[in-house]
Amino acid sequence: MTAKIISGTEVARQIREEILTEVKALEKMYNKTPGLVTILVGENPASVSYVTGKQKTAKELGFHSIQDNQPMDISEEDLLNLIEKYNNDDSINGILVQLPLPKHINETKVLYAINPDKDVDAFHPVNVGRLVIGEGVFLPCTPAGIQELLVRGGVETSGAHVVVVGRSNIVGKPIANIMLQKDKGANSTVTVVHTGTKDIAKYTRMADILIVAAGRPNYITADMVKEGAAVIDVGVNRIGTTPEGKAKLAGDVDFENVKEKAGIITPVPGGVGPMTITMLMKNTLAAFKLSVNK
Ligand code: NAP
């Protein structure tokens, strides 16, 4: 069997079109569009690139978007005051602070200062709690993107055994919580494995849906996968440089061999990656709707 490849690039394009249509309709009704501010402290090249990508997408979707660049030596107090300013700004629905922050700033304190109703990254404990009890307003972007890929890829999740490799707060734990909700696109039986698990392959082989977020290049080999399983590869690992000087990327799944056994698989790059920014936009749109319906 050769797996059907789900293109995150294509699914993300479809969702962006849907968002754009909705934004245009909302603009007619309310004479304003969703507002997103991305706060960047310092000039870390990777962070600059992420923030630029987010701003570019926000503009393409007709959002009111602000990129707020702050110097590396901004004090924690000034950064907290800046967040408070955006918390109180009615034209802003989503506040995103690009991580990592410089060492003299307490990241947790900063993330907790964001109004949960504007926390479009969904890292605030209020939003984590809402997700766990099944009342999530925003879902964290990468896990939400994984769920969309499954649903739009036609994968039956209800009653499926989902095995998640990794238990980080940004991928493993939230996707496990999303998939176990009694909801459409979820209602699965969930197992989470990590470095403390004995005989990981025993569990991965039982998966109808295998979601891998370990950060280990080509870690999941064909013998660890059940015939016909849906395999979602979240991993993004830099394994060298291309002759053109670009970063060479590998997922956590040995794609070439696993695709001969799986039923459905996502590539790296072009799988989960393109979904993350798109889901950030979806969250900002949701925050906008929340604010106009108040
Ligand atoms: P992380 O914080 O480093 O967490 C990795 C998790 O995997 C940990 O829970 C760790 O277990 C577990 N793990 C590591 N090696 C393992 C092994 N050999 N067997 C079983 N479990 C193992 O990483 P993350 O932030 O979740 O990211 C994971 C990967 O996804 C990375 O490659 C990252 O670049 C990528 N990522 C991609 C996107 C995207 O948009 N495409 C977004 C986020 C992350 P312990 O808890 O026991 O240490």
Coordinates of C-alpha atoms and ligand atoms in Angstrom, one line a residue:
M1 CA 0.0 0.0 0.0
T2 CA 1.2 3.5 -0.8
A3 CA -0.3 6.1 1.5
K4 CA -2.4 9.1 0.4
I5 CA -0.3 12.2 1.2
I6 CA -2.2 15.0 2.9
S7 CA -0.9 18.4 1.8
G8 CA -0.9 20.9 4.6
T9 CA -0.1 23.6 2.1
E10 CA -3.4 22.8 0.2
V11 CA -5.5 22.5 3.3
A12 CA -4.1 25.7 4.7
R13 CA -4.9 27.5 1.4
Q14 CA -8.5 26.3 1.6
I15 CA -8.9 27.5 5.2
R16 CA -7.4 30.9 4.4
E17 CA -9.9 31.3 1.5
E18 CA -12.7 30.5 4.0
I19 CA -11.3 33.1 6.5
L20 CA -11.0 35.8 3.8
T21 CA -14.6 35.3 2.7
E22 CA -15.8 35.6 6.3
V23 CA -13.6 38.6 7.0
K24 CA -15.1 40.4 4.0
A25 CA -18.6 39.6 5.2
L26 CA -17.8 40.8 8.7
E27 CA -16.2 44.0 7.5
K28 CA -19.5 44.9 5.7
M29 CA -21.5 44.2 8.9
Y30 CA -19.2 45.9 11.4
N31 CA -17.0 48.2 9.4
K32 CA -13.8 46.7 10.9
T33 CA -11.7 43.6 10.6
P34 CA -9.9 41.3 13.1
G35 CA -6.9 42.9 14.7
L36 CA -3.7 41.1 15.5
V37 CA -0.6 42.4 17.2
T38 CA 2.7 40.5 17.1
I39 CA 5.2 41.7 19.7
L40 CA 8.8 40.9 18.9
V41 CA 11.6 41.6 21.4
G42 CA 15.1 41.8 19.9
E43 CA 16.1 40.5 16.5
N44 CA 16.6 36.8 16.7
P45 CA 16.6 35.8 13.0
A46 CA 14.2 32.8 13.5
S47 CA 11.8 34.9 15.5
V48 CA 12.0 37.7 12.9
S49 CA 11.1 35.2 10.2
Y50 CA 8.2 33.7 12.2
V51 CA 6.7 37.1 13.0
T52 CA 7.1 38.3 9.4
G53 CA 5.2 35.2 8.2
K54 CA 2.4 35.8 10.6
Q55 CA 2.1 39.5 9.7
K56 CA 2.2 38.7 5.9
T57 CA -0.6 36.2 6.3
A58 CA -2.7 38.6 8.5
K59 CA -2.4 41.3 5.9
E60 CA -3.3 38.9 3.0
L61 CA -6.5 38.1 5.0
G62 CA -7.4 41.7 5.4
F63 CA -6.7 41.8 9.1
H64 CA -5.8 45.0 10.9
S65 CA -2.3 44.0 11.8
I66 CA 0.5 45.6 13.8
Q67 CA 4.0 44.4 14.2
D68 CA 5.4 45.9 17.4
N69 CA 9.2 45.6 17.6
Q70 CA 10.8 46.2 21.0
P71 CA 14.5 46.4 21.9
M72 CA 16.3 43.4 23.4
D73 CA 16.8 45.4 26.7
I74 CA 13.1 46.3 27.2
S75 CA 12.3 45.8 30.9
E76 CA 9.8 43.2 32.0
E77 CA 7.7 46.0 33.5
D78 CA 7.6 47.9 30.2
L79 CA 6.7 44.8 28.3
L80 CA 3.9 44.0 30.8
N81 CA 2.6 47.6 30.4
L82 CA 2.6 47.2 26.6
I83 CA 0.5 44.0 26.9
E84 CA -1.9 45.9 29.1
K85 CA -2.2 48.6 26.5
Y86 CA -3.2 46.0 23.9
N87 CA -5.5 44.3 26.3
N88 CA -7.4 47.6 26.5
D89 CA -7.3 48.3 22.8
D90 CA -10.6 47.5 21.2
S91 CA -9.1 47.3 17.7
I92 CA -6.9 44.4 18.8
N93 CA -8.4 40.9 19.1
G94 CA -5.3 38.8 19.2
I95 CA -2.0 39.4 21.0
L96 CA 1.0 37.3 20.2
V97 CA 4.3 37.6 22.0
Q98 CA 7.0 35.8 20.0
L99 CA 9.0 33.4 22.1
P100 CA 11.7 33.0 23.2
L101 CA 12.1 36.2 25.3
P102 CA 15.4 37.5 26.6
K103 CA 16.6 35.9 29.9
H104 CA 15.9 38.9 32.1
I105 CA 12.1 38.6 31.3
N106 CA 9.9 36.0 32.9
E107 CA 8.1 34.3 30.0
T108 CA 5.4 32.8 32.1
K109 CA 4.6 36.2 33.7
V110 CA 4.3 37.8 30.2
L111 CA 2.1 35.0 28.8
Y112 CA -0.2 35.1 31.8
A113 CA -0.6 38.9 31.4
I114 CA -2.4 38.5 28.1
N115 CA -6.2 38.7 28.4
P116 CA -7.3 35.1 27.8
D117 CA -9.9 36.3 25.3
K118 CA -7.1 37.8 23.2
D119 CA -4.7 34.8 23.8
V120 CA -4.7 33.5 20.2
D121 CA -1.8 31.2 20.8
A122 CA -3.9 29.6 23.6
F123 CA -1.0 29.1 26.0
H124 CA -2.7 31.0 28.9
P125 CA -3.7 28.5 31.7
V126 CA -7.3 29.7 31.4
N127 CA -7.4 28.5 27.7
V128 CA -5.5 25.3 28.6
G129 CA -8.2 24.7 31.3
R130 CA -11.0 25.5 28.9
L131 CA -9.6 23.0 26.4
V132 CA -9.3 20.2 29.0
I133 CA -13.0 20.7 30.1
G134 CA -14.2 20.8 26.6
E135 CA -15.0 24.5 26.4
G136 CA -12.1 25.6 24.3
V137 CA -12.6 29.0 22.7
F138 CA -9.2 28.9 21.0
L139 CA -7.2 25.8 20.5
P140 CA -3.4 26.0 20.4
C141 CA -2.4 26.5 16.7
T142 CA -0.3 23.4 15.9
P143 CA -2.6 20.8 17.5
A144 CA -5.7 22.6 16.0
G145 CA -3.9 22.3 12.6
I146 CA -3.4 18.6 13.2
Q147 CA -7.1 18.0 13.9
E148 CA -8.1 20.0 10.7
L149 CA -5.7 17.8 8.6
L150 CA -7.3 14.7 10.0
V151 CA -10.9 15.9 9.4
R152 CA -10.3 17.4 6.0
G153 CA -8.1 14.3 5.0
G154 CA -11.2 12.2 5.6
V155 CA -9.8 10.3 8.6
E156 CA -12.4 8.8 10.9
T157 CA -11.5 9.9 14.4
S158 CA -14.5 8.6 16.4
G159 CA -13.6 5.4 18.0
A160 CA -10.0 5.4 16.6
H161 CA -7.0 4.7 18.8
V162 CA -4.8 7.8 18.6
V163 CA -1.2 7.4 19.8
V164 CA 0.7 10.6 20.5
V165 CA 4.5 10.5 20.7
G166 CA 5.6 13.4 22.9
R167 CA 4.0 15.3 25.8
S168 CA 5.1 18.9 25.4
N169 CA 2.7 21.7 26.4
I170 CA 2.6 23.0 22.9
V171 CA 1.9 19.8 20.9
G172 CA 1.7 16.5 22.7
K173 CA -0.6 17.3 25.7
P174 CA -3.0 19.6 23.8
I175 CA -3.5 17.3 20.8
A176 CA -4.1 14.4 23.3
N177 CA -6.7 16.5 25.0
I178 CA -8.3 17.7 21.8
M179 CA -8.7 14.1 20.4
L180 CA -10.3 12.7 23.6
Q181 CA -13.1 15.3 23.7
K182 CA -16.6 14.0 22.9
D183 CA -16.7 16.1 19.8
K184 CA -16.8 15.9 16.0
G185 CA -13.2 15.3 14.7
A186 CA -12.3 13.7 18.0
N187 CA -14.0 11.2 20.3
S188 CA -10.9 9.0 20.1
T189 CA -9.2 6.6 22.5
V190 CA -5.9 8.3 23.3
T191 CA -2.5 7.0 24.4
V192 CA 0.5 9.3 25.0
V193 CA 4.0 7.9 25.0
H194 CA 7.2 9.7 25.9
T195 CA 10.8 9.0 27.1
G196 CA 9.5 7.3 30.2
T197 CA 7.4 4.7 28.2
K198 CA 8.7 1.2 28.0
D199 CA 8.6 -0.4 24.5
I200 CA 7.2 2.5 22.6
A201 CA 6.8 0.5 19.4
K202 CA 4.3 -1.7 21.2
Y203 CA 2.0 1.3 21.4
T204 CA 2.7 3.0 18.0
R205 CA 1.9 -0.3 16.3
M206 CA -1.6 -0.2 17.9
A207 CA -2.3 3.3 16.5
D208 CA -5.1 3.9 14.0
I209 CA -3.8 7.5 14.1
L210 CA -0.2 8.1 15.0
I211 CA 0.8 11.7 15.8
V212 CA 4.5 12.2 16.3
A213 CA 6.0 15.2 18.0
A214 CA 9.3 14.0 19.5
G215 CA 11.8 16.2 17.7
R216 CA 13.9 13.2 16.6
P217 CA 14.6 12.9 12.9
N218 CA 13.3 9.8 11.2
Y219 CA 12.5 8.2 14.6
I220 CA 9.4 6.4 13.5
T221 CA 10.3 3.5 11.2
A222 CA 7.9 1.3 9.1
D223 CA 8.1 -1.5 11.6
M224 CA 6.6 0.8 14.3
V225 CA 3.5 1.5 12.2
K226 CA 0.3 -0.5 11.7
E227 CA -0.7 -1.2 8.1
G228 CA -3.1 1.5 6.8
A229 CA -2.6 3.9 9.8
A230 CA -3.0 7.6 9.5
V231 CA 0.4 9.1 10.3
I232 CA 0.8 12.8 11.2
D233 CA 4.4 14.0 11.4
V234 CA 4.8 17.2 13.5
G235 CA 8.6 17.0 13.7
V236 CA 10.7 19.7 12.1
N237 CA 14.4 18.8 12.4
R238 CA 17.3 20.6 10.7
I239 CA 19.6 17.9 9.4
G240 CA 22.0 20.0 7.3
T241 CA 22.0 22.4 4.5
T242 CA 21.0 22.1 0.8
P243 CA 23.4 22.9 -2.0
E244 CA 21.5 26.3 -2.3
G245 CA 22.4 27.0 1.4
K246 CA 18.8 26.5 2.7
A247 CA 18.1 24.4 5.8
K248 CA 17.5 20.7 5.0
L249 CA 14.5 19.5 7.0
A250 CA 13.4 16.0 8.2
G251 CA 10.3 15.0 10.1
D252 CA 10.2 12.6 13.0
V253 CA 8.9 9.9 10.6
D254 CA 11.0 7.9 8.1
F255 CA 8.6 9.2 5.3
E256 CA 10.0 7.1 2.4
N257 CA 9.5 3.8 4.1
V258 CA 6.5 4.6 6.3
K259 CA 4.5 5.8 3.3
E260 CA 4.6 2.3 1.8
K261 CA 2.7 1.0 4.9
A262 CA 0.5 3.8 6.1
G263 CA -2.9 4.7 4.7
I264 CA -2.5 8.4 5.1
I265 CA 0.6 10.5 5.8
T266 CA 1.7 14.1 6.1
P267 CA 5.0 15.2 4.5
V268 CA 7.7 17.5 6.0
P269 CA 7.9 20.2 4.9
G270 CA 4.4 20.9 3.6
G271 CA 2.4 19.0 6.2
V272 CA 1.6 20.3 9.7
G273 CA 3.9 23.4 9.3
P274 CA 1.7 25.5 7.0
M275 CA -1.3 24.8 9.2
T276 CA 0.1 26.5 12.3
I277 CA 0.0 30.2 11.1
T278 CA -3.4 29.5 9.5
M279 CA -4.9 28.4 12.8
L280 CA -3.5 31.5 14.4
M281 CA -5.5 33.5 11.9
K282 CA -8.6 31.3 12.6
N283 CA -8.2 32.0 16.4
T284 CA -7.9 35.8 15.7
L285 CA -11.1 35.6 13.7
A286 CA -12.8 33.7 16.5
A287 CA -11.6 36.4 19.0
F288 CA -13.0 39.1 16.8
K289 CA -16.4 37.4 16.6
L290 CA -16.3 37.0 20.4
S291 CA -15.7 40.7 20.8
V292 CA -18.4 41.9 18.4
N293 CA -20.9 39.5 20.0
K294 CA -20.3 40.7 23.5
Ligands
NAP1 P1 9.7 19.1 22.9 O1 9.2 20.2 23.8 O2 11.1 18.9 22.8 O3 9.0 17.7 23.4 C1 9.3 16.5 22.8 C2 8.5 15.4 23.4 O4 8.9 14.2 22.8 C3 8.8 15.2 24.9 O5 7.6 15.0 25.6 C4 9.8 14.0 24.9 O6 9.6 13.2 26.0 C5 9.3 13.3 23.7 N1 10.4 12.4 23.1 C6 11.6 12.9 22.7 N2 12.3 11.8 22.3 C7 11.5 10.7 22.4 C8 11.7 9.4 22.1 N3 12.8 8.9 21.6 N4 10.7 8.5 22.4 C9 9.5 9.0 22.9 N5 9.3 10.3 23.2 C10 10.3 11.1 22.9 O7 9.2 19.3 21.4 P2 7.9 20.0 20.8 O8 7.9 21.4 21.0 O9 6.7 19.2 21.2 O10 8.1 19.7 19.3 C11 8.3 18.4 18.8 C12 8.7 18.5 17.3 O11 7.6 19.2 16.6 C13 9.9 19.3 17.0 O12 10.6 18.7 15.9 C14 9.4 20.7 16.7 O13 10.3 21.4 15.8 C15 8.2 20.3 15.9 N6 7.1 21.4 16.0 C16 6.6 21.7 14.8 C17 5.6 22.6 14.7 C18 5.0 23.0 13.4 O14 4.3 24.0 13.3 N7 5.1 22.2 12.4 C19 5.1 23.3 15.9 C20 5.7 22.9 17.1 C21 6.7 21.9 17.1 P3 9.9 13.7 27.6 O15 8.7 14.6 27.9 O16 9.9 12.4 28.3 O17 11.2 14.4 27.5

